[in-house]
XYZ file of C-alpha atoms in Angstrom:
728
model
C 96.942 49.107 71.633
C 94.326 46.446 71.969
C 91.845 46.469 68.463
C 89.801 43.146 69.264
C 86.865 44.367 68.166
C 88.257 46.714 65.412
C 88.945 43.584 62.793
C 89.596 44.764 59.579
C 87.879 42.581 56.565
C 88.637 42.257 53.025
C 86.746 41.622 49.980
C 84.975 38.114 49.253
C 88.640 36.267 48.192
C 89.058 35.841 51.360
C 92.174 38.591 52.307
C 91.733 40.351 55.073
C 94.555 41.686 57.438
C 94.118 43.645 61.237
C 95.971 46.661 62.091
C 96.448 48.236 65.476
C 94.866 51.679 65.772
C 92.796 51.097 62.510
C 89.556 52.424 64.554
C 90.829 55.820 63.548
C 89.946 55.835 60.043
C 86.229 54.204 58.756
C 83.238 52.026 60.255
C 85.240 49.155 60.523
C 87.299 50.213 63.077
C 85.030 51.919 64.765
C 83.626 48.230 64.853
C 81.730 47.287 62.249
C 79.388 47.015 64.069
C 78.425 50.687 63.775
C 77.340 49.066 60.520
C 75.230 50.089 61.780
C 73.774 49.418 64.907
C 75.124 53.031 66.109
C 72.468 54.004 63.765
C 69.946 52.271 63.946
C 67.627 54.231 66.424
C 67.179 56.410 63.738
C 67.337 55.053 60.213
C 66.083 51.386 58.943
C 67.840 52.102 55.578
C 64.911 52.938 53.124
C 64.932 54.568 49.864
C 62.278 52.397 48.049
C 59.255 54.536 47.121
C 60.854 57.877 47.360
C 60.066 59.998 43.987
C 63.183 61.281 44.060
C 64.580 61.999 40.642
C 66.987 64.299 39.871
C 64.657 67.097 38.805
C 63.094 69.539 41.706
C 60.022 69.042 40.226
C 59.721 65.847 40.482
C 61.498 65.429 44.200
C 58.522 63.823 46.281
C 59.851 62.290 49.168
C 56.997 60.551 50.923
C 55.778 63.836 53.289
C 59.419 65.663 51.815
C 57.610 67.904 49.390
C 58.874 70.969 51.306
C 62.425 69.942 50.358
C 62.731 72.476 47.639
C 60.198 74.542 48.668
C 61.798 76.737 51.404
C 64.985 78.230 49.561
C 65.931 80.283 51.869
C 64.544 84.128 52.647
C 67.134 85.710 50.053
C 65.890 83.343 47.186
C 62.024 84.096 48.046
C 63.097 88.238 48.235
C 64.986 86.999 44.622
C 62.008 85.919 43.194
C 59.750 88.509 44.540
C 62.154 91.364 43.121
C 62.179 90.260 39.581
C 64.437 89.907 36.793
C 66.652 92.517 38.695
C 69.594 92.703 35.843
C 66.563 93.448 33.157
C 64.817 96.125 34.951
C 68.637 97.739 35.896
C 69.676 97.903 31.917
C 66.294 99.193 30.585
C 65.986 101.704 33.705
C 69.436 102.944 33.125
C 68.504 103.181 29.579
C 65.384 105.244 30.468
C 67.796 107.274 32.790
C 70.295 108.550 30.098
C 67.855 111.193 28.749
C 66.385 112.220 31.763
C 69.984 112.994 32.933
C 70.501 114.864 29.848
C 67.184 116.766 30.171
C 66.634 117.709 33.937
C 68.340 119.664 36.411
C 69.846 117.858 39.199
C 68.230 119.357 42.567
C 67.253 123.011 40.159
C 71.345 123.463 39.311
C 71.824 123.686 35.405
C 74.291 120.689 34.191
C 76.951 121.300 31.226
C 75.720 118.559 29.521
C 72.091 119.122 29.906
C 69.803 119.767 26.699
C 66.281 121.278 26.410
C 64.120 122.109 24.148
C 60.731 123.121 23.769
C 58.479 120.302 24.835
C 61.415 118.730 26.814
C 59.883 118.924 30.191
C 57.008 116.553 29.060
C 59.639 113.910 27.467
C 61.341 113.935 30.967
C 57.915 113.546 32.250
C 56.437 110.389 30.287
C 60.224 109.027 30.859
C 60.037 109.586 34.631
C 56.546 107.975 34.453
C 57.751 104.777 32.824
C 60.699 104.412 34.898
C 58.644 105.206 38.324
C 56.144 102.292 37.581
C 58.436 99.616 35.986
C 61.849 100.409 37.961
C 59.875 101.166 41.164
C 57.637 98.075 40.923
C 59.996 95.976 42.680
C 60.443 98.429 45.322
C 56.847 99.233 46.151
C 55.738 95.451 46.343
C 58.430 95.188 49.131
C 57.229 98.349 50.585
C 53.893 96.512 51.026
C 55.528 93.284 52.707
C 57.674 95.647 55.252
C 54.663 97.822 55.963
C 52.392 94.694 56.216
C 55.416 93.371 58.968
C 55.168 96.864 60.210
C 58.945 96.900 59.614
C 59.475 99.727 57.464
C 62.960 99.462 56.094
C 65.442 100.226 52.758
C 62.181 99.597 50.588
C 59.689 101.835 52.559
C 62.444 104.839 52.605
C 63.267 103.934 48.635
C 59.380 103.805 48.218
C 59.021 106.816 49.963
C 61.599 109.022 48.056
C 60.691 108.251 44.855
C 57.104 108.394 45.303
C 57.011 112.030 46.962
C 59.933 112.849 43.919
C 57.525 111.428 41.068
C 54.388 113.469 42.730
C 56.359 116.649 43.242
C 57.796 116.286 39.604
C 54.654 115.808 38.347
C 52.793 119.032 40.273
C 56.530 121.165 38.829
C 55.629 120.071 35.212
C 52.210 121.247 35.467
C 52.759 124.097 37.579
C 55.611 125.286 35.148
C 54.144 124.240 31.952
C 50.664 124.469 32.037
C 50.230 126.821 34.526
C 53.310 128.979 34.010
C 53.448 129.286 37.794
C 56.548 132.009 39.080
C 59.133 131.424 40.177
C 59.750 128.429 38.807
C 59.072 125.019 40.779
C 62.382 122.404 40.874
C 61.148 119.002 39.740
C 62.960 115.841 41.205
C 62.868 114.115 38.240
C 66.530 113.776 38.092
C 66.997 112.768 41.720
C 63.776 109.728 40.862
C 65.524 108.366 38.132
C 69.278 108.105 39.682
C 67.963 106.591 43.102
C 65.938 104.005 41.002
C 68.984 103.040 38.868
C 71.577 103.045 41.860
C 69.318 100.765 44.162
C 68.115 98.505 41.041
C 71.993 97.947 40.674
C 72.317 97.745 44.442
C 70.225 94.918 44.887
C 71.651 93.148 41.837
C 74.886 92.784 43.156
C 73.287 92.029 46.592
C 71.390 89.162 44.751
C 74.438 87.672 42.528
C 76.272 87.154 45.985
C 73.096 84.545 47.296
C 72.996 81.237 47.363
C 70.838 78.595 45.395
C 70.044 76.890 48.639
C 67.930 73.860 46.549
C 70.952 72.978 44.927
C 72.266 71.178 47.750
C 68.931 69.316 48.249
C 68.782 68.366 44.337
C 72.708 66.971 44.624
C 71.274 64.242 47.391
C 68.809 63.516 44.995
C 71.079 62.760 42.316
C 73.069 60.097 44.802
C 70.244 57.636 43.974
C 70.249 55.867 40.889
C 67.348 55.747 38.381
C 66.702 52.768 38.289
C 66.648 49.168 40.185
C 66.865 45.731 39.371
C 64.365 44.367 40.890
C 64.158 40.486 41.415
C 60.591 38.562 41.725
C 59.685 35.740 44.050
C 60.094 33.303 41.078
C 64.087 34.674 40.505
C 63.397 37.051 37.385
C 65.213 40.262 37.657
C 63.506 43.197 35.695
C 64.736 46.492 35.743
C 61.926 49.262 37.337
C 62.580 52.822 38.968
C 63.855 53.858 41.866
C 60.257 55.260 42.859
C 58.630 51.851 42.493
C 60.738 50.290 44.902
C 58.685 49.186 48.166
C 59.304 47.656 51.442
C 60.195 43.811 52.031
C 61.079 43.874 47.845
C 64.514 42.190 46.837
C 66.760 43.961 44.695
C 69.808 42.742 42.862
C 72.887 45.113 42.869
C 75.839 44.449 40.873
C 79.420 45.184 41.230
C 80.156 48.919 40.791
C 76.346 50.177 40.801
C 74.894 52.864 43.132
C 72.713 51.239 45.734
C 69.371 52.390 45.181
C 67.298 51.775 48.574
C 68.611 51.190 52.087
C 68.215 47.190 53.215
C 69.783 44.541 54.307
C 72.004 41.728 52.588
C 70.448 38.233 51.980
C 72.921 37.356 49.540
C 76.535 38.169 48.275
C 79.536 39.753 50.130
C 81.209 43.013 48.972
C 82.659 46.066 50.412
C 80.841 49.068 49.628
C 81.877 52.483 49.264
C 79.533 54.951 51.864
C 81.998 58.142 51.645
C 79.190 60.211 49.992
C 77.028 59.449 53.052
C 79.204 59.032 55.756
C 82.235 61.108 54.748
C 84.747 58.610 55.801
C 87.354 57.354 52.925
C 87.252 53.732 53.185
C 84.976 50.975 52.056
C 83.110 49.076 54.274
C 82.418 45.623 54.337
C 79.613 43.335 53.950
C 77.805 40.549 54.454
C 74.707 38.415 54.821
C 72.344 40.563 57.334
C 75.030 43.685 57.133
C 72.878 46.995 56.129
C 73.551 49.249 53.251
C 72.661 52.590 52.549
C 71.156 53.797 49.514
C 73.340 56.200 47.747
C 76.632 54.654 48.672
C 78.331 52.535 45.757
C 79.013 48.776 45.713
C 81.962 47.286 45.450
C 83.428 44.436 43.637
C 80.531 41.942 44.891
C 77.134 40.891 43.670
C 74.633 41.134 46.500
C 70.872 40.827 46.989
C 69.658 43.434 49.209
C 65.805 43.061 50.671
C 64.400 46.957 51.429
C 63.889 47.472 54.792
C 61.313 50.401 54.646
C 60.145 53.078 52.359
C 59.872 57.078 51.676
C 61.197 59.066 54.829
C 62.774 55.679 56.952
C 65.701 55.604 54.347
C 68.565 57.333 55.724
C 69.894 59.715 52.732
C 66.087 60.705 53.072
C 66.485 61.758 56.662
C 69.832 63.691 55.569
C 67.517 65.198 52.958
C 65.280 66.900 55.275
C 67.508 67.806 57.687
C 69.346 69.758 54.885
C 65.760 71.278 54.134
C 64.782 71.836 57.547
C 68.411 73.880 58.159
C 67.632 75.574 55.391
C 64.383 76.917 55.917
C 65.131 77.884 59.540
C 68.593 79.336 59.082
C 68.247 82.374 60.897
C 69.327 85.335 59.036
C 71.770 88.184 59.791
C 70.530 91.183 60.300
C 70.639 93.552 57.166
C 72.231 96.514 59.067
C 71.575 98.537 55.718
C 67.813 97.582 56.464
C 67.828 98.528 59.849
C 69.367 101.789 59.113
C 66.541 102.702 56.524
C 64.173 101.970 58.827
C 65.376 104.377 61.191
C 65.814 107.074 58.568
C 62.794 106.550 56.890
C 61.116 107.536 60.726
C 63.034 110.381 61.230
C 62.731 111.876 57.279
C 58.857 111.263 58.285
C 59.177 113.207 61.751
C 61.446 115.432 60.543
C 58.670 116.667 57.452
C 55.573 116.378 59.210
C 57.373 118.916 61.935
C 58.528 120.914 59.300
C 55.381 120.904 57.067
C 53.574 121.830 60.424
C 55.635 124.553 61.349
C 56.392 126.247 58.062
C 52.798 126.059 57.569
C 52.138 128.074 60.750
C 55.152 130.434 60.659
C 54.642 131.455 56.504
C 51.981 129.374 54.787
C 51.295 125.828 53.327
C 52.535 127.119 49.840
C 56.007 128.075 51.462
C 56.073 124.973 53.271
C 55.839 122.343 50.794
C 58.741 122.689 49.255
C 60.813 122.432 52.366
C 58.992 119.115 53.531
C 59.528 117.932 50.077
C 63.293 118.781 50.332
C 63.643 117.147 53.758
C 62.089 113.779 52.390
C 64.402 113.825 49.188
C 67.565 114.711 50.713
C 66.573 111.633 52.971
C 66.854 108.995 49.981
C 69.391 106.610 50.181
C 71.299 106.940 47.156
C 75.037 105.984 49.117
C 73.327 104.177 51.896
C 71.799 101.629 48.801
C 75.268 101.051 47.802
C 77.151 100.535 51.306
C 76.497 96.647 51.828
C 76.112 95.479 48.223
C 79.665 97.334 47.549
C 81.568 95.651 49.994
C 80.242 92.612 49.284
C 81.187 92.961 45.768
C 84.349 93.469 46.564
C 84.659 90.989 49.039
C 83.628 87.931 46.965
C 86.272 89.650 44.305
C 89.116 89.535 47.029
C 87.716 86.103 48.354
C 87.879 84.659 44.898
C 91.785 85.302 44.189
C 92.484 84.013 47.686
C 90.864 80.423 47.221
C 87.752 81.391 48.927
C 84.571 80.935 46.993
C 81.445 83.007 48.943
C 77.704 81.515 48.425
C 76.167 83.137 51.439
C 77.455 86.558 52.255
C 74.661 87.101 54.919
C 76.373 84.397 57.338
C 79.462 86.374 57.440
C 78.221 89.422 58.594
C 78.164 87.514 62.102
C 81.657 87.154 62.161
C 82.675 88.505 64.911
C 79.879 86.435 67.317
C 81.406 83.110 66.241
C 82.438 81.469 69.488
C 82.754 77.959 68.578
C 84.415 76.404 65.527
C 82.888 72.753 64.931
C 84.794 70.609 62.565
C 84.851 67.246 60.515
C 88.119 65.304 60.996
C 88.736 63.117 57.968
C 88.910 65.309 54.623
C 88.976 68.380 56.779
C 92.146 68.199 59.279
C 93.184 64.995 57.811
C 93.775 63.885 54.074
C 91.430 61.013 54.236
C 94.117 58.729 52.700
C 95.999 56.246 54.343
C 99.821 56.217 53.614
C 102.546 53.818 55.161
C 104.246 56.078 57.550
C 106.710 53.701 58.551
C 108.089 49.961 58.328
C 110.721 48.171 59.794
C 112.348 44.476 60.407
C 112.394 43.468 64.030
C 114.433 40.452 63.434
C 117.820 40.423 62.837
C 117.869 37.557 59.651
C 115.254 39.262 57.619
C 116.063 42.852 55.846
C 113.380 45.886 56.149
C 112.245 46.178 52.849
C 111.499 42.162 52.674
C 108.531 42.725 55.606
C 106.670 45.181 53.382
C 107.213 42.664 50.631
C 105.208 39.887 52.375
C 102.899 42.235 54.092
C 101.727 43.181 49.940
C 102.045 39.581 48.855
C 99.529 38.424 51.542
C 97.344 41.566 50.853
C 97.621 41.442 47.079
C 93.854 40.670 46.230
C 92.484 43.329 48.614
C 90.705 46.620 47.837
C 91.057 47.847 51.567
C 92.062 51.405 51.990
C 95.220 50.039 54.374
C 95.785 47.080 52.461
C 96.340 49.473 49.472
C 98.310 51.905 51.471
C 100.831 48.711 51.817
C 100.548 47.674 48.370
C 101.159 51.615 47.158
C 104.339 51.827 49.308
C 105.876 48.105 48.053
C 105.209 49.655 44.534
C 107.200 52.436 44.821
C 110.415 50.617 45.908
C 110.143 48.604 42.415
C 110.589 45.284 43.995
C 108.776 41.967 42.573
C 105.707 40.779 44.428
C 106.360 37.150 45.759
C 103.560 34.200 44.870
C 101.783 33.308 47.848
C 99.995 30.373 48.479
C 96.956 29.288 51.230
C 95.888 32.843 51.989
C 92.882 32.684 54.336
C 91.289 34.944 56.596
C 91.979 34.872 60.592
C 89.009 35.968 61.707
C 89.199 38.965 63.591
C 92.731 39.283 63.675
C 93.922 39.482 59.963
C 95.254 37.128 57.146
C 97.849 34.427 56.946
C 99.205 32.672 53.869
C 102.688 30.884 52.586
C 105.448 32.174 50.845
C 108.279 29.989 49.197
C 106.873 27.493 51.690
C 107.102 29.181 54.616
C 104.097 30.627 56.788
C 103.190 34.096 57.476
C 100.588 36.061 58.451
C 99.797 40.455 58.979
C 98.245 40.876 62.115
C 97.173 42.728 64.763
C 98.212 43.463 68.198
C 94.855 41.798 69.580
C 96.250 38.398 67.806
C 99.628 38.882 69.267
C 97.931 39.072 72.629
C 95.340 36.958 72.351
C 98.068 34.243 71.420
C 100.558 35.160 74.079
C 103.409 36.617 70.894
C 105.735 38.668 72.723
C 108.544 41.072 70.976
C 110.220 44.185 72.014
C 107.796 46.995 71.494
C 110.631 49.902 72.148
C 110.823 50.676 68.275
C 106.513 50.460 68.479
C 105.323 52.382 70.557
C 106.391 55.723 69.277
C 103.702 55.175 66.144
C 101.209 54.020 68.484
C 101.430 57.568 70.285
C 101.310 58.896 67.306
C 98.010 58.123 66.090
C 99.431 55.281 63.541
C 97.623 51.886 62.544
C 100.437 48.946 62.800
C 100.266 45.794 61.525
C 102.580 43.303 62.507
C 104.343 40.447 60.246
C 104.759 37.303 61.878
C 106.425 34.067 60.971
C 105.646 30.915 62.432
C 104.496 32.732 65.616
C 107.751 35.045 65.522
C 107.058 39.068 64.856
C 109.722 39.622 62.372
C 108.408 43.557 61.249
C 105.802 45.959 61.868
C 104.004 48.650 59.318
C 102.571 51.867 60.496
C 99.888 53.727 58.489
C 98.218 57.192 59.079
C 95.933 59.392 57.863
C 98.218 62.358 57.642
C 97.024 66.003 59.390
C 96.691 68.420 56.673
C 99.167 70.821 56.273
C 97.893 74.595 57.587
C 95.484 72.392 60.038
C 97.265 73.511 63.112
C 98.394 76.860 61.576
C 94.389 77.359 61.731
C 93.594 75.412 65.211
C 95.928 78.197 66.878
C 94.930 80.984 65.067
C 91.136 80.145 66.422
C 92.311 79.680 69.532
C 94.147 83.329 69.784
C 91.176 85.095 68.447
C 89.302 83.324 71.401
C 87.227 81.005 68.937
C 87.377 77.130 70.613
C 87.913 74.219 67.848
C 85.476 71.338 68.507
C 86.277 68.134 66.744
C 83.599 66.196 65.380
C 84.525 62.677 64.120
C 82.502 59.255 63.384
C 86.197 57.827 64.808
C 86.027 56.318 67.814
C 87.537 58.477 71.053
C 90.939 57.324 71.551
C 92.071 58.218 67.788
C 90.208 61.237 67.621
C 91.856 62.362 70.645
C 95.386 61.687 69.392
C 94.757 63.618 66.421
C 93.390 66.423 68.775
C 96.289 66.304 70.833
C 98.514 67.234 68.046
C 96.621 69.894 66.960
C 96.238 71.752 70.143
C 92.201 70.704 69.871
C 90.657 70.232 73.665
C 87.590 69.166 72.702
C 86.321 66.133 71.154
C 83.566 64.296 70.236
C 83.864 61.581 68.526
C 81.688 58.054 67.331
C 78.911 60.358 65.358
C 76.279 59.689 63.043
C 74.964 62.819 60.742
C 72.298 63.547 63.062
C 74.596 63.725 66.194
C 76.878 66.444 64.207
C 73.969 68.596 63.583
C 72.431 68.159 67.580
C 75.762 69.187 68.545
C 75.624 72.188 66.238
C 72.117 73.218 67.833
C 73.373 72.572 71.530
C 76.366 74.536 70.793
C 74.356 77.813 69.542
C 72.768 77.593 72.695
C 76.335 79.249 74.230
C 77.043 81.379 70.601
C 77.324 81.409 67.603
C 78.898 78.338 65.623
C 80.880 78.039 62.783
C 81.125 74.280 61.170
C 83.902 73.170 58.493
C 83.211 69.929 57.036
C 83.506 68.256 53.806
C 81.127 64.988 53.708
C 77.219 64.308 52.662
C 76.902 64.059 56.202
C 78.689 67.398 57.145
C 76.097 69.196 54.778
C 72.912 69.086 57.231
C 75.351 70.745 59.834
C 76.905 72.816 57.270
C 73.662 74.316 56.668
C 72.656 74.644 60.315
C 75.832 76.846 61.125
C 75.853 80.149 62.069
C 78.637 80.047 59.299
C 78.937 76.677 57.140
C 82.724 75.999 55.547
C 83.109 73.535 52.952
C 86.302 71.900 51.828
C 86.707 72.295 48.391
C 87.588 69.010 47.718
C 84.601 67.501 49.260
C 81.372 66.444 47.948
C 79.602 68.622 45.859
C 76.495 68.431 48.338
C 78.639 69.443 51.182
C 80.104 72.240 48.766
C 76.408 73.271 47.988
C 74.945 73.343 51.300
C 77.804 75.949 52.782
C 77.799 79.415 52.965
C 81.839 79.783 51.937
C 83.807 76.797 50.230
C 87.719 76.965 50.054
C 88.430 75.894 46.785
C 91.919 75.206 47.964
C 91.052 72.653 50.698
C 93.646 74.000 52.571
C 92.389 74.654 56.300
C 94.766 77.696 56.860
C 92.617 79.605 54.096
C 89.849 79.919 57.223
C 92.286 82.582 58.711
C 92.272 84.408 55.649
C 88.452 84.261 55.322
C 87.992 85.187 59.174
C 90.219 88.306 58.557
C 88.368 88.976 55.327
C 85.034 89.005 57.003
C 86.258 91.109 60.129
C 87.207 93.960 57.739
C 84.586 93.710 55.827
C 82.011 93.768 58.533
C 84.053 97.039 59.448
C 83.812 98.275 56.170
C 80.298 97.950 56.280
C 79.783 100.059 59.713
C 81.592 102.913 58.006
C 80.104 102.786 55.095
C 76.472 103.226 56.772
C 77.672 106.466 58.577
C 78.523 107.205 55.608
C 75.748 106.265 53.404
C 73.330 107.830 56.469
C 75.066 109.372 58.952
C 74.837 113.329 57.297
C 71.312 113.094 57.856
C 71.920 113.751 61.206
C 72.744 117.033 60.543
C 71.671 117.112 56.991
C 67.390 116.635 57.949
C 66.781 118.933 60.482
C 68.956 121.855 58.380
C 66.932 121.223 55.461
C 63.665 121.830 57.578
C 64.897 124.994 58.390
C 66.122 124.736 61.917
C 68.804 127.223 61.814
C 67.233 129.205 58.858
C 66.764 132.060 60.815
C 70.594 132.752 61.523
C 70.961 132.128 57.237
C 72.048 128.061 57.571
C 69.917 126.090 55.247
C 70.739 123.314 53.302
C 69.031 123.934 49.959
C 67.971 121.736 46.855
C 72.069 122.712 45.220
C 74.072 121.856 48.583
C 71.910 118.697 48.874
C 72.986 117.306 45.695
C 76.519 117.737 46.638
C 76.267 116.302 49.866
C 74.399 113.262 48.587
C 76.679 112.760 45.949
C 79.612 113.389 48.444
C 78.639 110.667 50.201
C 77.984 108.162 47.810
C 81.918 108.708 46.548
C 83.397 108.132 49.431
C 81.233 105.049 50.215
C 82.497 103.834 46.883
C 86.449 104.790 48.079
C 85.652 103.234 51.013
C 84.306 100.124 49.496
C 87.358 99.883 47.259
C 90.044 99.995 50.196
C 88.663 96.149 51.820
C 91.479 94.395 52.333
C 92.593 91.209 54.048
C 94.714 92.186 56.754
């Protein structure tokens, strides 16, 4: 494997080595040129002038005010519904005396308490409850009517309004007009429906993700202040918001880089893992570009800001996350759809019953039947059908290491056709380890090979070098003393140990210098996707070290399960094609897209969505837009906060195999939801016509008492069915 273009450099101390196969693991290995030739077309790294305070209220990214505004349909709906928790508890307090003093569908209950004037007390409490507890449903009903899509809110509003108006009439008729026979009121049904619906929506809203938090975390990647260098060389601290194009800033060791720009003085290594998703440091020197939000290593550098506002890389990622959140299609709420059908069905049956019985008998006879039809259609069980499943789903998921942030996305699990996933940190550990090392010279001991390499790499912070040093430390051997350490440009590092000249180089160096050796031992590690470093002494290869980013336990099981479910796994990575294909072949993935930047990943999500529903699994900031754009976004728990906050589901244990449990659980929940919708609303297929008196001629009619029993029974069945949810 020839690696001419993927030399691995080190810090300013001059330490450098070069490794075969290293392009697997980062920008340097994707030709450090990707730093960022690959990105230049879309980002002239800039953050100057961006008002990126950590408070959402101060986040004005030059035309990006909308970032914190479009928080998703559910968030807006939750604000519209008001404080559901407070409304629920107050409504429950009001409901208790109503239940005690009011009959259920005309039935006298053993615990019922009445006294002179109790009907008026119930009327007052019922009126307060109707106005206070019913307000969220009234306002939402208006929205549904304006959009000409009646649903759950319209059905609830119709039910409680009819129940309230008719109950007021019943109190007037019974207690003021002294009508005979007495007219049944529906305060019991009114109060319980409001409380149950508020409870259902409270449960539902608790499972909704705070979509704006991902944008908040992205903004927090930038520091608050920057060291501004004036023309006369003086350095002053200013707010990041005050930075502008062509200014020069000083970035000290260990500091966050406050803006995108070009290095004009100094060398360093930069940790871009929060931005690029790759675990390794990227070496930087004069004329290289840096990204705002990444972390400077051990060197001090001066950077010229190359742009402001939306031209910054992090700003672009933020905008993609925000746009994806705003455009993210919500899975259709089945309960609301069923409620819409039930609304029309109840209204039509009620009108037909009223007209028919008014003609057959009279209006006074028709009104109670009409009201009974509308009251029986009240969605007590339907209102709990979905929230109970969601509550049970999230509880079970939590015990299996699955944090569900957005339940809506799981409803379309059966439609998922593609599973797009990041490689480093998702399928692989993202940590370079020495998998093997050996001597290729009979006069050199195996451990001596690692000792020599670790000695030359002692001052390096490169992840591959760190892997070598860590493996050597485990041998508990003493480090040797090296002299005249120097970089071999584009090839590795060399130095003298005990008067002997050694070097750690790549196969490209061996080929270029016509250094031959027996590759029998090394070929097997190359085919496994390892990065190989060769230790040479006076142009003789005396040993090699094989390092690799190991595949995560559970990754292969996940891929096999996805294939068994006819879900096509697709690898997306910033690594080069050859290295990516090696990892893919080990896992059984046939579709690979490599050398990508964040925009490419999100574009691929959109592309695959043209032919089917997409699940995306990732862990880095660069994955945030894709996690949000996908129909189902799954974040690895060990990944960045931004990725986690952008996802619909978080794998707390960072085990890819947990995706299997997630899919199984989601499919079972989907089945239970459909079952509950039938139990919660299906009885109306029979109940509504019978309540309307369709079979009254043969003595079959559902009166208030039987209607109450049916409604209560459906609610109990819905609750029991929800509790039987399991991972199968």
